[in-house]
PDB file of C-alpha atoms in Angstrom:
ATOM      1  CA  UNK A   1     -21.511   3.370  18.071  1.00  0.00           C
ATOM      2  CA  UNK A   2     -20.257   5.895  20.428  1.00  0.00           C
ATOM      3  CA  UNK A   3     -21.209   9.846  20.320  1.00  0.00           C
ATOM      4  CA  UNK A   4     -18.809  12.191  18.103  1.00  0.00           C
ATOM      5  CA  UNK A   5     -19.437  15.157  16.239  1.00  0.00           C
ATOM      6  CA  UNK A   6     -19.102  14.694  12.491  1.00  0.00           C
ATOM      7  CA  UNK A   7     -17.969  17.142   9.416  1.00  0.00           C
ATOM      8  CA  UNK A   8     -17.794  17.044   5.956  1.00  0.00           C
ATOM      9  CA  UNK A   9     -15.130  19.873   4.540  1.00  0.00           C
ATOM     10  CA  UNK A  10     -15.000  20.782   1.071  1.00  0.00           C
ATOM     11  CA  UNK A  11     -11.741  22.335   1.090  1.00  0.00           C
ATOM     12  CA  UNK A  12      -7.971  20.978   2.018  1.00  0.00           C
ATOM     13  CA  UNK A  13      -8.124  24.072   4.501  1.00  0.00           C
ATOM     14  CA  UNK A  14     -11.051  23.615   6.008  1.00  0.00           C
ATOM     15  CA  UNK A  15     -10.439  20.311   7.155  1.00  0.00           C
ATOM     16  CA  UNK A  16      -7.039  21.000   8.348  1.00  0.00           C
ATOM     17  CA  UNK A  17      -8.668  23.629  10.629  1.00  0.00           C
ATOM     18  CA  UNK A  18     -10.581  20.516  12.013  1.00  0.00           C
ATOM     19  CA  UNK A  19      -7.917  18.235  12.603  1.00  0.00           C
ATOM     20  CA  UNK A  20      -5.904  21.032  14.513  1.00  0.00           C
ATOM     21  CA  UNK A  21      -8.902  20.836  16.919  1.00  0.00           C
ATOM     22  CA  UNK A  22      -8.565  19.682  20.508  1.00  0.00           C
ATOM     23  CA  UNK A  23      -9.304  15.925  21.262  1.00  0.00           C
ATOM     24  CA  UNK A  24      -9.489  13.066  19.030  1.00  0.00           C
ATOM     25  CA  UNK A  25     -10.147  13.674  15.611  1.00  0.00           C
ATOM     26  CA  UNK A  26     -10.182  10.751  12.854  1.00  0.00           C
ATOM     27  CA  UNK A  27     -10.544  10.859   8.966  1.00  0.00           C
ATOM     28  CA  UNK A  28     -13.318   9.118   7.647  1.00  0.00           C
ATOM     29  CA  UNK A  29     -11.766   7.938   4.028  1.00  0.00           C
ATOM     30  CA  UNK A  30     -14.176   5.137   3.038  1.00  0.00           C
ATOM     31  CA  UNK A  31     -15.215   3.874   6.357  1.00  0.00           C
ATOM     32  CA  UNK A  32     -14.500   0.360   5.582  1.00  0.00           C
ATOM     33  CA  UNK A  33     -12.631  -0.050   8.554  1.00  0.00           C
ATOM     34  CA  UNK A  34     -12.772   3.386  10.995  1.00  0.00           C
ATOM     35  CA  UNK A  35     -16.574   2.867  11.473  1.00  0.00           C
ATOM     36  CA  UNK A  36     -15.870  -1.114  13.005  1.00  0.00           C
ATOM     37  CA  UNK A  37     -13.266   0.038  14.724  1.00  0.00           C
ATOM     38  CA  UNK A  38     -16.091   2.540  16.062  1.00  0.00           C
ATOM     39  CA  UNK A  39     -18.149  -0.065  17.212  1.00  0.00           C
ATOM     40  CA  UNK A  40     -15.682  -1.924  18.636  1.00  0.00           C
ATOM     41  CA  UNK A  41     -13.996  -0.024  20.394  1.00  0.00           C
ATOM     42  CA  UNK A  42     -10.632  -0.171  19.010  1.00  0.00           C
ATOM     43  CA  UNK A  43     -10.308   3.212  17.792  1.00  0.00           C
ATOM     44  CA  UNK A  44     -12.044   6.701  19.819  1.00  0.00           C
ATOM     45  CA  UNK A  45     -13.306   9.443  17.905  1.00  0.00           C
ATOM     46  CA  UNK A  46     -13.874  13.101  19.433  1.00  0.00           C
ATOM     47  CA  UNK A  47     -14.830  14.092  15.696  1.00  0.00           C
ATOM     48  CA  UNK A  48     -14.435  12.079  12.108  1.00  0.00           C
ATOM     49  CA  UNK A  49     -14.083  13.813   9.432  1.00  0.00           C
ATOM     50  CA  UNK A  50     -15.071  12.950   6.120  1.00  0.00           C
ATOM     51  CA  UNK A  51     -12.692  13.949   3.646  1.00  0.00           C
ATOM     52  CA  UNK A  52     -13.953  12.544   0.454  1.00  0.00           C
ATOM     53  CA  UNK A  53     -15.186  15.841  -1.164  1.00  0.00           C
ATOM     54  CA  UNK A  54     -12.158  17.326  -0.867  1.00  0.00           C
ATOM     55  CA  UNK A  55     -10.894  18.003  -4.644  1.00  0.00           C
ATOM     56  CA  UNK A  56      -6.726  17.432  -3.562  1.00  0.00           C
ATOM     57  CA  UNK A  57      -7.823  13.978  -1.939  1.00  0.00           C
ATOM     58  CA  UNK A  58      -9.396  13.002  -5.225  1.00  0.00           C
ATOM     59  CA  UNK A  59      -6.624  13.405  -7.736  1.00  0.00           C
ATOM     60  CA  UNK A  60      -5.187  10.884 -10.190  1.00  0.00           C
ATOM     61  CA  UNK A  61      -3.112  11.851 -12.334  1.00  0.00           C
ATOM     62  CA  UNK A  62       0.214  10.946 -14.297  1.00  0.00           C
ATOM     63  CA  UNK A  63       2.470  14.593 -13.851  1.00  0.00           C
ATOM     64  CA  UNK A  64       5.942  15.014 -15.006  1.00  0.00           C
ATOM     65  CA  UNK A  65       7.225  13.642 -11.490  1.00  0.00           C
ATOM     66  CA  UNK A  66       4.954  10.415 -11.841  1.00  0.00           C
ATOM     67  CA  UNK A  67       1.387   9.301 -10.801  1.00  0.00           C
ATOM     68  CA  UNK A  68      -0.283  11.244  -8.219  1.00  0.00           C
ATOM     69  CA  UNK A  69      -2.889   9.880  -6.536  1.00  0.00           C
ATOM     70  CA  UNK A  70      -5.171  11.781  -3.857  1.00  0.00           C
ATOM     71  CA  UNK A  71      -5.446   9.903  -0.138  1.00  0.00           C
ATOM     72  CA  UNK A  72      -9.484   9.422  -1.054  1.00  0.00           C
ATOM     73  CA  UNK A  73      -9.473   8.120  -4.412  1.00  0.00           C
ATOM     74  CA  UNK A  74     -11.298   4.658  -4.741  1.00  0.00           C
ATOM     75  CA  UNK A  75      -9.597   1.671  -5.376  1.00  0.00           C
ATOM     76  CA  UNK A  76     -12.309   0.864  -8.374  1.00  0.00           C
ATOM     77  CA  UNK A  77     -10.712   4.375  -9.905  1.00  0.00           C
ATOM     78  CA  UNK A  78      -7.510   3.529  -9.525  1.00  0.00           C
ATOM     79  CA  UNK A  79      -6.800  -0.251 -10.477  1.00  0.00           C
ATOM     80  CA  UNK A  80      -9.120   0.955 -13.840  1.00  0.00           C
ATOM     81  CA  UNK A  81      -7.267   4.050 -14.696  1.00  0.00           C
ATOM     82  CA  UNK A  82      -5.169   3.063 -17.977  1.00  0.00           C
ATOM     83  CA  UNK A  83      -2.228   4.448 -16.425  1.00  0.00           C
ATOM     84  CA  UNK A  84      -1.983   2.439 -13.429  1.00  0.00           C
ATOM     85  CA  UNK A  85      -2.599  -0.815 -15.539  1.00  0.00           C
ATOM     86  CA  UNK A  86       0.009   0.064 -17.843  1.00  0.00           C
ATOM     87  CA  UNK A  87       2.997   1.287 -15.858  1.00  0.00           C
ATOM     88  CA  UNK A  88       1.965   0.246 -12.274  1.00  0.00           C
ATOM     89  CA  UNK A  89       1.175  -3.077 -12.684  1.00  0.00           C
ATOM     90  CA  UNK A  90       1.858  -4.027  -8.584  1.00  0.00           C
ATOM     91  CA  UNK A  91      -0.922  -1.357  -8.044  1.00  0.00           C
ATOM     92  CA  UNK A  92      -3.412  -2.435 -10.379  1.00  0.00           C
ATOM     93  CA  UNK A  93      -3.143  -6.096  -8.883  1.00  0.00           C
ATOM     94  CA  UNK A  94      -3.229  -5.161  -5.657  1.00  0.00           C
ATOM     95  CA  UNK A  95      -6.456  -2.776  -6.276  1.00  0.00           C
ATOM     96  CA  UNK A  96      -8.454  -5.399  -6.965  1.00  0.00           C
ATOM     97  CA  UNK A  97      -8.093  -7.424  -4.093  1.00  0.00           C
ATOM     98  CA  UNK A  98      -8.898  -5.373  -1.103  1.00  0.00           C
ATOM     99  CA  UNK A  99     -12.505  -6.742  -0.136  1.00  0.00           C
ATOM    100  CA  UNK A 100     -15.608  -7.077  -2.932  1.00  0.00           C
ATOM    101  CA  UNK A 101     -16.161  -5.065  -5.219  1.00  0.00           C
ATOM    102  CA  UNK A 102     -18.251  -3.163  -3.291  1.00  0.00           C
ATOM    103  CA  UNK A 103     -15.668  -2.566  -0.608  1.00  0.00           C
ATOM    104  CA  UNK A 104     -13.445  -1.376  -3.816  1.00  0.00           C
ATOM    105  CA  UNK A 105     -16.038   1.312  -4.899  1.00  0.00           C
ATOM    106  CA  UNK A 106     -16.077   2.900  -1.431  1.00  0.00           C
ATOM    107  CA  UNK A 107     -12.396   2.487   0.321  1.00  0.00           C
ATOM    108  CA  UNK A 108      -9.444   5.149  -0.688  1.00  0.00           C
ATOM    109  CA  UNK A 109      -5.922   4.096  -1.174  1.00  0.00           C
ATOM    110  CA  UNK A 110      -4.504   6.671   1.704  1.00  0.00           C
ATOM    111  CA  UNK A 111      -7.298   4.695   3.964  1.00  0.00           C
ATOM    112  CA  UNK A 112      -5.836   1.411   3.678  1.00  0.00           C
ATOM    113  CA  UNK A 113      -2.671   2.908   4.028  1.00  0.00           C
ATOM    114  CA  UNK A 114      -3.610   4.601   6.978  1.00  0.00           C
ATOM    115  CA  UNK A 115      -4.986   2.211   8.365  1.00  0.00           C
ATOM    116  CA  UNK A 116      -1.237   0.524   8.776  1.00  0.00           C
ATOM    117  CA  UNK A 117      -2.054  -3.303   8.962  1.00  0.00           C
ATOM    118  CA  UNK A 118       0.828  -5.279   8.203  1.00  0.00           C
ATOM    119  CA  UNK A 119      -1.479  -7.364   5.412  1.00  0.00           C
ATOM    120  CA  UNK A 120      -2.831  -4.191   3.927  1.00  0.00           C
ATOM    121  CA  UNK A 121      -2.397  -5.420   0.137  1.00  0.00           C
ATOM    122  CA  UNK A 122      -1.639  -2.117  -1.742  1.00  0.00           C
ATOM    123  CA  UNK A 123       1.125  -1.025   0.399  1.00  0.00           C
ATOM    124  CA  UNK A 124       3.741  -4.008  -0.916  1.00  0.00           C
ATOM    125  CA  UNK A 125       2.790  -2.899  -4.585  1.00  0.00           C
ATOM    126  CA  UNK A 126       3.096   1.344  -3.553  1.00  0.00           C
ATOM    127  CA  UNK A 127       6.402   0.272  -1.292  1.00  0.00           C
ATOM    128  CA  UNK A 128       8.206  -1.873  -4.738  1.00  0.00           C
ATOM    129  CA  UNK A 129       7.453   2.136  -6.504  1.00  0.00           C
ATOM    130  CA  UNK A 130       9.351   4.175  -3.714  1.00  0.00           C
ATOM    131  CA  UNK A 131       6.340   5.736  -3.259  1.00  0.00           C
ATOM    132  CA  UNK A 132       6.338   9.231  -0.844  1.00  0.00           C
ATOM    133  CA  UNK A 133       3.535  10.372   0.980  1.00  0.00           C
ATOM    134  CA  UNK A 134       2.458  13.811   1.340  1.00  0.00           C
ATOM    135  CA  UNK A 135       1.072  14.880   4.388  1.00  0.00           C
ATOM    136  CA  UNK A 136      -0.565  18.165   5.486  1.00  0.00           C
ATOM    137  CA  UNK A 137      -1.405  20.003   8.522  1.00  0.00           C
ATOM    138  CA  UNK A 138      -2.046  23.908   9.267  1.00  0.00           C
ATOM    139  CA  UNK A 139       1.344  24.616   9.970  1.00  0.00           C
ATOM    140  CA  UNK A 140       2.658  23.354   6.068  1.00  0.00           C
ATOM    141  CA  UNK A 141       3.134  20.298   4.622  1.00  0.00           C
ATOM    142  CA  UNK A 142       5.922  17.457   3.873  1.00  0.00           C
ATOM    143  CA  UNK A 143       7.203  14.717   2.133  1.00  0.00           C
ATOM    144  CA  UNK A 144       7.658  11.458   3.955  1.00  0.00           C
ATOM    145  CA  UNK A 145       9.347   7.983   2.045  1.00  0.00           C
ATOM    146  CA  UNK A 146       6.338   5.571   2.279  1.00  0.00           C
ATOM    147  CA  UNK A 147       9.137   2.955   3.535  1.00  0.00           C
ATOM    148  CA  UNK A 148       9.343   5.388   6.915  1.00  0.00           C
ATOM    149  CA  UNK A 149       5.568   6.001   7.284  1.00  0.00           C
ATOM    150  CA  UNK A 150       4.811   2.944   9.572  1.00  0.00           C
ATOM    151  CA  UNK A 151       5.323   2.831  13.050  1.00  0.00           C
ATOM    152  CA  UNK A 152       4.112  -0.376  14.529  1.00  0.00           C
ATOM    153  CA  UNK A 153       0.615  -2.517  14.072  1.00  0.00           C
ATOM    154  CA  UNK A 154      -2.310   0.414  12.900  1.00  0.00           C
ATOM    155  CA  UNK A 155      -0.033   2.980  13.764  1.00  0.00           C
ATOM    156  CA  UNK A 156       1.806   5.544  11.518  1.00  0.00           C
ATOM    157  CA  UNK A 157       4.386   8.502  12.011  1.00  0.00           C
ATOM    158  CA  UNK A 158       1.462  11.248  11.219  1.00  0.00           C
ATOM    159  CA  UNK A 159       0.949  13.827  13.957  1.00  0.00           C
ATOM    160  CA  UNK A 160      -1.425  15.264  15.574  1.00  0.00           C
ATOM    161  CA  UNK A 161      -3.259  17.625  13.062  1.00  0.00           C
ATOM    162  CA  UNK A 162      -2.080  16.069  10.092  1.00  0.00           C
ATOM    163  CA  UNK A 163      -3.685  14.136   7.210  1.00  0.00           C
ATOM    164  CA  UNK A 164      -2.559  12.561   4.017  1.00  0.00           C
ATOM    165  CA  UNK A 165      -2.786  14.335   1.175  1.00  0.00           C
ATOM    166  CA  UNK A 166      -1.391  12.269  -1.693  1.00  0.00           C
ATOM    167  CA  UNK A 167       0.619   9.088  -2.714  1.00  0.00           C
ATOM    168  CA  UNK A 168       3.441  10.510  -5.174  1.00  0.00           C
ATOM    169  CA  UNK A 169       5.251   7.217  -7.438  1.00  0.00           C
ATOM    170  CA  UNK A 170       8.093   7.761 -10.066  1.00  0.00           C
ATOM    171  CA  UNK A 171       7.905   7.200 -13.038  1.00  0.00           C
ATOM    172  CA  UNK A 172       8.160   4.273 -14.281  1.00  0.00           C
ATOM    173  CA  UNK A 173      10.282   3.454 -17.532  1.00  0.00           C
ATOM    174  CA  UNK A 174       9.758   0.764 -20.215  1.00  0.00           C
ATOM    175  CA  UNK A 175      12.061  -1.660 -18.923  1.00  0.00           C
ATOM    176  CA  UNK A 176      10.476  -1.675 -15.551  1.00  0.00           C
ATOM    177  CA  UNK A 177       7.372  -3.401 -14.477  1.00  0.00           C
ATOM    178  CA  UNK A 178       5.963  -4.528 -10.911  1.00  0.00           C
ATOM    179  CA  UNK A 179       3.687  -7.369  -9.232  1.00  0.00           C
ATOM    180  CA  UNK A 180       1.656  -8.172  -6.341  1.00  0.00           C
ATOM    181  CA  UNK A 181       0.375 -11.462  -5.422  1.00  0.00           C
ATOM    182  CA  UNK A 182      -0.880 -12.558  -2.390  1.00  0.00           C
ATOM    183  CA  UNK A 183      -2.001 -16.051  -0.360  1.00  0.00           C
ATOM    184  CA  UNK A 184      -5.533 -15.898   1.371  1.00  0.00           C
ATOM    185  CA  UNK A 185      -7.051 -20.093   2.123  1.00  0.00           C
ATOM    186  CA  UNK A 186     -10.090 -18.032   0.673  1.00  0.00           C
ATOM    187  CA  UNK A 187     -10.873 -16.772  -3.333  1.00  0.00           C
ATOM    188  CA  UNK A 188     -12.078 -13.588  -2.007  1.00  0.00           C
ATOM    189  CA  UNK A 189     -12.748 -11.485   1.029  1.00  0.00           C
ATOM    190  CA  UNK A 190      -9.757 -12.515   3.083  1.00  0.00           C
ATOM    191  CA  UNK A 191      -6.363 -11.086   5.026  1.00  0.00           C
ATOM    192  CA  UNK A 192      -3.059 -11.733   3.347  1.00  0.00           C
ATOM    193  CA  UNK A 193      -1.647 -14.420   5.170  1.00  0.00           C
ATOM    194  CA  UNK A 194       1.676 -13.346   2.901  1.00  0.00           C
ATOM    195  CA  UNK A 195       1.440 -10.703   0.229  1.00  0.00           C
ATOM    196  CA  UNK A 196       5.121  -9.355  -1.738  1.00  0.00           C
ATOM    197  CA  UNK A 197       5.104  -7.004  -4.178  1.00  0.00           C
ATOM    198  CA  UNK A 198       8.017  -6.690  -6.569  1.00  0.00           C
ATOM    199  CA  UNK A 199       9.836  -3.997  -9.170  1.00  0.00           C
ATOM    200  CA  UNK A 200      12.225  -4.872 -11.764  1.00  0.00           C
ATOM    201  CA  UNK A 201      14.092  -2.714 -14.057  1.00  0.00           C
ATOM    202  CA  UNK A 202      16.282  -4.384 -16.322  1.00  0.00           C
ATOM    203  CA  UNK A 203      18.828  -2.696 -18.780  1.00  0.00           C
ATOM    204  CA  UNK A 204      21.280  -4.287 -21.518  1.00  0.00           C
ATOM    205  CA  UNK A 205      22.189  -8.119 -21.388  1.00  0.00           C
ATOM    206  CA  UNK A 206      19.272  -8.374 -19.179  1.00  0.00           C
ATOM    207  CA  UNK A 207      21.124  -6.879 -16.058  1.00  0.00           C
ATOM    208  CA  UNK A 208      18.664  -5.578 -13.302  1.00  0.00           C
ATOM    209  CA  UNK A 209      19.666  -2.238 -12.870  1.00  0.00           C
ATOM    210  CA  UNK A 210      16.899  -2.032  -9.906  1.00  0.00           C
ATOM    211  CA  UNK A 211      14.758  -4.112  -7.840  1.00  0.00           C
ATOM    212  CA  UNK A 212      12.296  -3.506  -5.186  1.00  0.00           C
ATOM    213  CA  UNK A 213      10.700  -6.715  -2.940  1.00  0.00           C
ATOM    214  CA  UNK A 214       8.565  -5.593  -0.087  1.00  0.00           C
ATOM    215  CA  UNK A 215       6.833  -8.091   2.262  1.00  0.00           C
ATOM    216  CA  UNK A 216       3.309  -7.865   3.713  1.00  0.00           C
ATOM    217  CA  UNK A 217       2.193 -10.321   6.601  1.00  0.00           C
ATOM    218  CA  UNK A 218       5.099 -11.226   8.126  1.00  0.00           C
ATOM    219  CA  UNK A 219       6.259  -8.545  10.773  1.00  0.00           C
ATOM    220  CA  UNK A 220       4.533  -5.695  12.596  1.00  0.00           C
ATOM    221  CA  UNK A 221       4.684  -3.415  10.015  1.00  0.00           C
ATOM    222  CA  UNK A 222       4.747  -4.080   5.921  1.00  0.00           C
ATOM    223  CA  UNK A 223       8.786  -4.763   5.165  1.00  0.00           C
ATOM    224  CA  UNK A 224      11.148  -4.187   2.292  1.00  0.00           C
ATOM    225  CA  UNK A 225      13.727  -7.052   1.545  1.00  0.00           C
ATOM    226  CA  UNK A 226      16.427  -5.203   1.236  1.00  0.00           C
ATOM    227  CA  UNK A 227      19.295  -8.127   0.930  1.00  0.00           C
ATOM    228  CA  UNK A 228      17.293  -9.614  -1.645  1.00  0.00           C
ATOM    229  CA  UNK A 229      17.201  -6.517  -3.687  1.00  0.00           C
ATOM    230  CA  UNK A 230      20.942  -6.494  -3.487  1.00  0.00           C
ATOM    231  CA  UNK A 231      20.989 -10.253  -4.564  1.00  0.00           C
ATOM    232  CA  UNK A 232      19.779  -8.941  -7.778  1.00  0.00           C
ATOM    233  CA  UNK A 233      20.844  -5.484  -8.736  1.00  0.00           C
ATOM    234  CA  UNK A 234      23.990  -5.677 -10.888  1.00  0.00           C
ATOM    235  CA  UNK A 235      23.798  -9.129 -12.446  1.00  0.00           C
ATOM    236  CA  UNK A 236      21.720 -10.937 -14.884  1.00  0.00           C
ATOM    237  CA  UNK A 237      18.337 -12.259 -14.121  1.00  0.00           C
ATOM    238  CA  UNK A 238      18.464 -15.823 -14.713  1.00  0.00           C
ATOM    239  CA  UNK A 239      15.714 -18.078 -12.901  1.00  0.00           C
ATOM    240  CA  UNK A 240      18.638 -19.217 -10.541  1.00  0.00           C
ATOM    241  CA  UNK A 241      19.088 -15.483  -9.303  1.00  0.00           C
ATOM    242  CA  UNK A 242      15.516 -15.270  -8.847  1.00  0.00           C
ATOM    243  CA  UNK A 243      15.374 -18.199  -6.692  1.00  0.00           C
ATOM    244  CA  UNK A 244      18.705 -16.717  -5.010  1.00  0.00           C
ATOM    245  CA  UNK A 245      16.745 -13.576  -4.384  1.00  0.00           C
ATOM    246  CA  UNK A 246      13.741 -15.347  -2.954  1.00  0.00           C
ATOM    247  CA  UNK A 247      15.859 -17.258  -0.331  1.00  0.00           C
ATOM    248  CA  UNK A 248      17.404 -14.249   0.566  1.00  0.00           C
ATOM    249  CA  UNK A 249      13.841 -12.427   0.471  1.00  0.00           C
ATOM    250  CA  UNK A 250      13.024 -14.890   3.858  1.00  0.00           C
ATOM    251  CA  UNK A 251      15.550 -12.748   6.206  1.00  0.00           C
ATOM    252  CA  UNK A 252      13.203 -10.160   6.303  1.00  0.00           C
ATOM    253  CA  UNK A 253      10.107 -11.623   7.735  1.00  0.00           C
ATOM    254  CA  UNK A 254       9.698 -12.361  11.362  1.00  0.00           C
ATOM    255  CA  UNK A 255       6.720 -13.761  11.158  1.00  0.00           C
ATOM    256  CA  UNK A 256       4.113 -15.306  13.819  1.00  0.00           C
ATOM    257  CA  UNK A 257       2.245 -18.402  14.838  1.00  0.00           C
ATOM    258  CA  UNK A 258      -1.163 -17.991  14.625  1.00  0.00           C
ATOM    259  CA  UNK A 259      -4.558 -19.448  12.791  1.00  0.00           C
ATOM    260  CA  UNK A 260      -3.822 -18.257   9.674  1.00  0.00           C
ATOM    261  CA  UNK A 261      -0.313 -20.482   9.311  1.00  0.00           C
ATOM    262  CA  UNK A 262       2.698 -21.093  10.980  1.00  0.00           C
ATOM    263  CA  UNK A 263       5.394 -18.899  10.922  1.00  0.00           C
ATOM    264  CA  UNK A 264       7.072 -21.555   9.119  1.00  0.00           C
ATOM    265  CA  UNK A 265       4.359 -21.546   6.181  1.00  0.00           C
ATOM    266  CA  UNK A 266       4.843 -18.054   6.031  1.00  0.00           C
ATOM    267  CA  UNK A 267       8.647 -18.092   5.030  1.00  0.00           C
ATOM    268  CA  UNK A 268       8.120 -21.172   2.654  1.00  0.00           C
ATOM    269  CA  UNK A 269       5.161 -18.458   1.209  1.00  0.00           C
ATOM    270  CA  UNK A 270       7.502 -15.436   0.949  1.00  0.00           C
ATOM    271  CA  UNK A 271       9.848 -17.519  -1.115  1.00  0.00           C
ATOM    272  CA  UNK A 272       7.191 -18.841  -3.152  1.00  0.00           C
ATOM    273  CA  UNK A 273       5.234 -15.784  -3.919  1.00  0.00           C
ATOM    274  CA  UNK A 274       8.868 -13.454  -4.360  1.00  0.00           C
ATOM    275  CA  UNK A 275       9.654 -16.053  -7.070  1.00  0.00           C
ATOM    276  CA  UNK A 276       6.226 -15.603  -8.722  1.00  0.00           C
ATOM    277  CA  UNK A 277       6.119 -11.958  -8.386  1.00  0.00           C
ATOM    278  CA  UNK A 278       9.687 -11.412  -9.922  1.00  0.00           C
ATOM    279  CA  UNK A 279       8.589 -13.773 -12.465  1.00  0.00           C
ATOM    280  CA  UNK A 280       5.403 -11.836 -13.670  1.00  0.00           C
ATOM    281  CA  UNK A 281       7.618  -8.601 -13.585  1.00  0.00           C
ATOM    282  CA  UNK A 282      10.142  -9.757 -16.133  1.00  0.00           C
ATOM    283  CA  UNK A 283       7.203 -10.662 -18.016  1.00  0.00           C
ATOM    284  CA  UNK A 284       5.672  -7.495 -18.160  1.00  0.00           C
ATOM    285  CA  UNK A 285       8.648  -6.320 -18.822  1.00  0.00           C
ATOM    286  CA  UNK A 286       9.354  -8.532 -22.428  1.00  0.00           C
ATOM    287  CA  UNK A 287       5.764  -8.248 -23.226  1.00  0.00           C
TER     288      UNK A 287
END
């Protein structure tokens, strides 16, 4: 492990005073990955900062503009709090499934979004809710859509001296309900080869009045399918327009060759798992 100073700020304030600092300073949510990519090399540190005590990175709460949840907060926390299980069903599955258990207790939502891997499982489930990040730095904060945050393979549009705050999603009405589902060759402890996370809201007649399909594993950064969305809003969701929407769903991957599956495997998966997904959210959805 290479030399760096280290901090641990009890105040929002406080630590944004620390990342306005000269050199390289990185946030130390969990550690699950920042302290291998440490060791390895992949990442350099001037300072980390660990921002877990900080009481705004910790919040989870349901407000009148949806469920906030703080940049720290474990995954254990949040794919248990009744909330999340009951209107954000995308998150709850996808909360679950990011290492062991153990990893769960220790890693924070904004880490693994941070962290901007293309297989990172909660951000198809938080990209199907519109979420919006908030971001801080000493100069103010501001709102960015979640589906503009990523910039290319680990990398995000944050700036120097800023930090996630919070993960902001809508609320989300009775006749809506989301999924996430994923395909590792493993049980547990594995990368997505393909993960999609859907939304459906469905009004009279059984119309789909909105649907969200976003696509992990199969491009540099995690993807919304936007032409299969537009397959279904507007008409009634019958198995054949699911299956119409998961054809559809394949035009947004550009996936890769390599020894986790063929690029090939990974469209026939997108199309399986956007059928499955949109089938477990009109589920929730009737109950």
């Amino acid at each position: 492990m290479p030399d760096f100073d280290f901090a641990q700020p009890t105040s929002l304030n406080e630590a944004l005073e620390l990342f306005a600092a000269e050199g390289e300073v990185r946030a130390l949510v969990g550690g699950t990955d920042i302290v291998d990519q440490l060791k390895t090399g992949r990442r350099n540190a001037d300072m980390v900062v660990d921002v877990k005590r900080i009481p705004e990175l910790q919040r989870l709460e349901v407000a009148a503009d949806g469920l906030h949840v703080g940049a720290a907060r474990n995954l254990t926390d949040i794919g248990e709090f009744p909330a999340v299980r009951a209107d954000y069903g995308g998150l709850a599955d996808s909360s679950v499934l990011v290492g062991s258990w153990q990893i769960q207790n220790r890693a924070g939502l904004g880490g693994n979004v941070c962290n901007a891997a293309p297989s990172g499982d909660t951000i198809p489930a938080l990209l199907s809710h519109d979420t919006t990040a908030i971001v801080a730095s000493s100069t103010g904060r501001r709102e960015i859509a979640l589906s503009d945050f990523f910039a290319g393979p680990g990398q995000t549009v944050l700036q120097k001296g800023e930090i996630l705050v919070e993960l902001v999603l809508p609320p989300s009405p009775d006749n809506g309900a989301s999924s996430y589902l994923r395909f590792i060759p493993r049980n547990e402890m594995d990368i997505a080869v393909v993960g999609v996370g859907s939304y459906l809201q469905l009004g009279s007649g059984n119309i789909v009045e909105k649907a969200r399909i976003a696509l992990a594993s199969v491009a540099p950064t995690p993807v919304r399918a936007r032409a299969a969305e537009e397959v279904l809003e507007g008409n009634v969701l019958t198995d054949d327009l699911i299956e119409s929407a998961a054809v559809t769903a394949v035009e947004a991957a550009t996936p890769i060759t390599d020894v986790r599956g063929s690029a090939e495997y990974r469209r026939e998966l997108v199309k399986v798992l956007t059928r499955r997904t949109l089938g477990i959210c009109r589920d929730r959805i009737n109950g």
